Amino acid sequence: MPKVGSIPRSATVAWSSSNEHSGLLAAGTVAGAISDTFDSTSHLDVFSLDLQGGAELPLVGSLACNDRFSRLTWGTKGVADGSLPYGLLAAGTANGSVQIVDPGRLISRHDAPVVATIDSHSGPVRGLEFNPAVPELLASGAAESEVFITDLTNPSTPRVVSPGAKSPGPGADISCVAWNRRVTHILASTSHNGLSVVWDLKLKKPVINFTNSANRGQRNSVIAWNPEVATQIIVASEDDAFPSMQIWDLRNAFAPVKELTGHSKGILTASWCPQDENLLISSGKDNRTLCWDPATGEVLCELPPSANWTFDVQWSPCLPALLSSASFSGEVAVHSLADASATAGAEETGADGFSVQEPHAGKPMIRAPKWLRRPCGASFGFGGKLVRFSHKSSEVTIEDVPSDTGVVARAEQLRAALEAGDLAGFCAHKAEAAPSERDADDWKLMEVLCSHDQRTLVLGFLGLVDPNAPPPAEPQAEAAYEPQYEPQYEAQPEPVTPATPEPQPPLQDVNPEELFSQMAIATERQMSQASELD
């Protein structure tokens, strides 16, 4: 999977969620890591995505901070009405505070980009997410099973509430929170003690909690909802003894419906693609970042392995095929799935006795992502036929689509005349409604050609005979010749006076079209008489 950009630092990241600024990426210095220069400062930066390939992303805004960050999230609050063109950026720190930052002020180098600071938590804020459907709501989770909902209708004066009473038992660090993509008032959280809880904000209480019965004490790191199926959720384990991701269907929360196994050590981060529910990215302590098909449990492709743990991977919410990965090796990389290829790791033993995976190129990605598929299609055929399909159904529909109602009406009249065998009447009707005399003559000729008594009517149309005259009598058959044997005297023939030929019109006055028409009629008459004699 090619790298299209990078940031040279260990930082937790958040993509801009607005389409207007989809190429912006926020990065906050991650807690628990130190650079090669032992720099202990902390910064919250905004970078612009540069698709030139492999280049360092340009910095467009920076803010020096006192505390390092555990989690960032970027929401669309204020984008729709223009009050906050860049939305709001929330940063969860290691000391338990949540800073609300205006990215627009940060980019414009404003003196006060921090809009508000929320000090409701008592430990590192590892779970943090804006509601994608209600951008005023921010969910956060920290130590002692603390989960809070912050109302940012007025960002400068946030209002913090609890979604409900805590679950009984000892508290644990909340590692991740996630809003349901289909039901806006449903929130999920998971913790390091293996307990996952689903909250209903309307009822203000937890509606269900579940754990892995095979390993109740496992250390969960990630919880994420299926972007299309409202009741399906995935939980990842950070436990090296159980490095797997479990897909649960909350209609039956007694056991997971599927388990994805491929990492050799605990999973630190995972992200479900918002544009394709059949793409899931995960990264673990084995330095591998895998792209899965959750429906089949198959690994589709793999990112190049890092030299250290990758602790944060995220799909871009607005730019399909782009994702970011942040590792403790001091780099945030932006990858593209467009040219991804599947890789297989071949384990070799190094000089120090540890197994090292050397990736090598494999087969291309076995299927195209959802955003490259045609969601629907249509094609016109002969006779006004339209064939169409949609990804929502496996059926192909063929239907008639009249493009000109006048043409359709005339076509129906012609079809009715053909079925009734009355083409002559159809032509007579068209001759009466013809807009010009020439068109009327054309339709009259077609009426004659479609009539049963075609020969007589054609001669009458040409003016050669009177169409109202009675038909000629049938010719009488000649009497049979009987030879006479009695001698007779032959009579002398009378002299015949040659007839005077009728004067012919000059050649230049003859219409050649009428002449050829008369010749054709005469030939047809001769052939008809010859057939009658036979």
Short mmCIF file of C-alpha atoms in Angstrom, two decimals, residues 2 89 93 106 112 133 139 215 250 262 313 322 338 360 424 428 441 464 468 496:
data_model
loop_
_atom_site.label_atom_id
_atom_site.label_comp_id
_atom_site.label_asym_id
_atom_site.label_seq_id
_atom_site.Cartn_x
_atom_site.Cartn_y
_atom_site.Cartn_z
CA PRO A 2 1.82 3.16 -1.18
CA LEU A 89 -11.34 19.87 17.37
CA THR A 93 -4.93 14.92 27.38
CA LEU A 106 -5.36 27.69 14.76
CA ALA A 112 -6.77 32.19 21.41
CA ALA A 133 -25.16 12.93 13.32
CA ALA A 139 -18.48 11.54 24.23
CA ASN A 215 -11.36 -14.63 28.62
CA LEU A 250 -26.24 -7.39 20.00
CA GLY A 262 -4.17 -12.82 12.26
CA VAL A 313 -4.93 3.92 12.45
CA LEU A 322 -6.97 7.17 2.31
CA ALA A 338 -5.92 2.58 -4.53
CA HIS A 360 7.26 -9.49 -0.07
CA ALA A 424 -55.84 2.02 -46.37
CA ALA A 428 -56.91 8.04 -45.72
CA ASP A 441 -51.04 13.37 -52.25
CA LEU A 464 -55.58 7.24 -67.04
CA ASN A 468 -66.07 5.85 -61.18
CA VAL A 496 -56.95 -0.72 -97.13
#
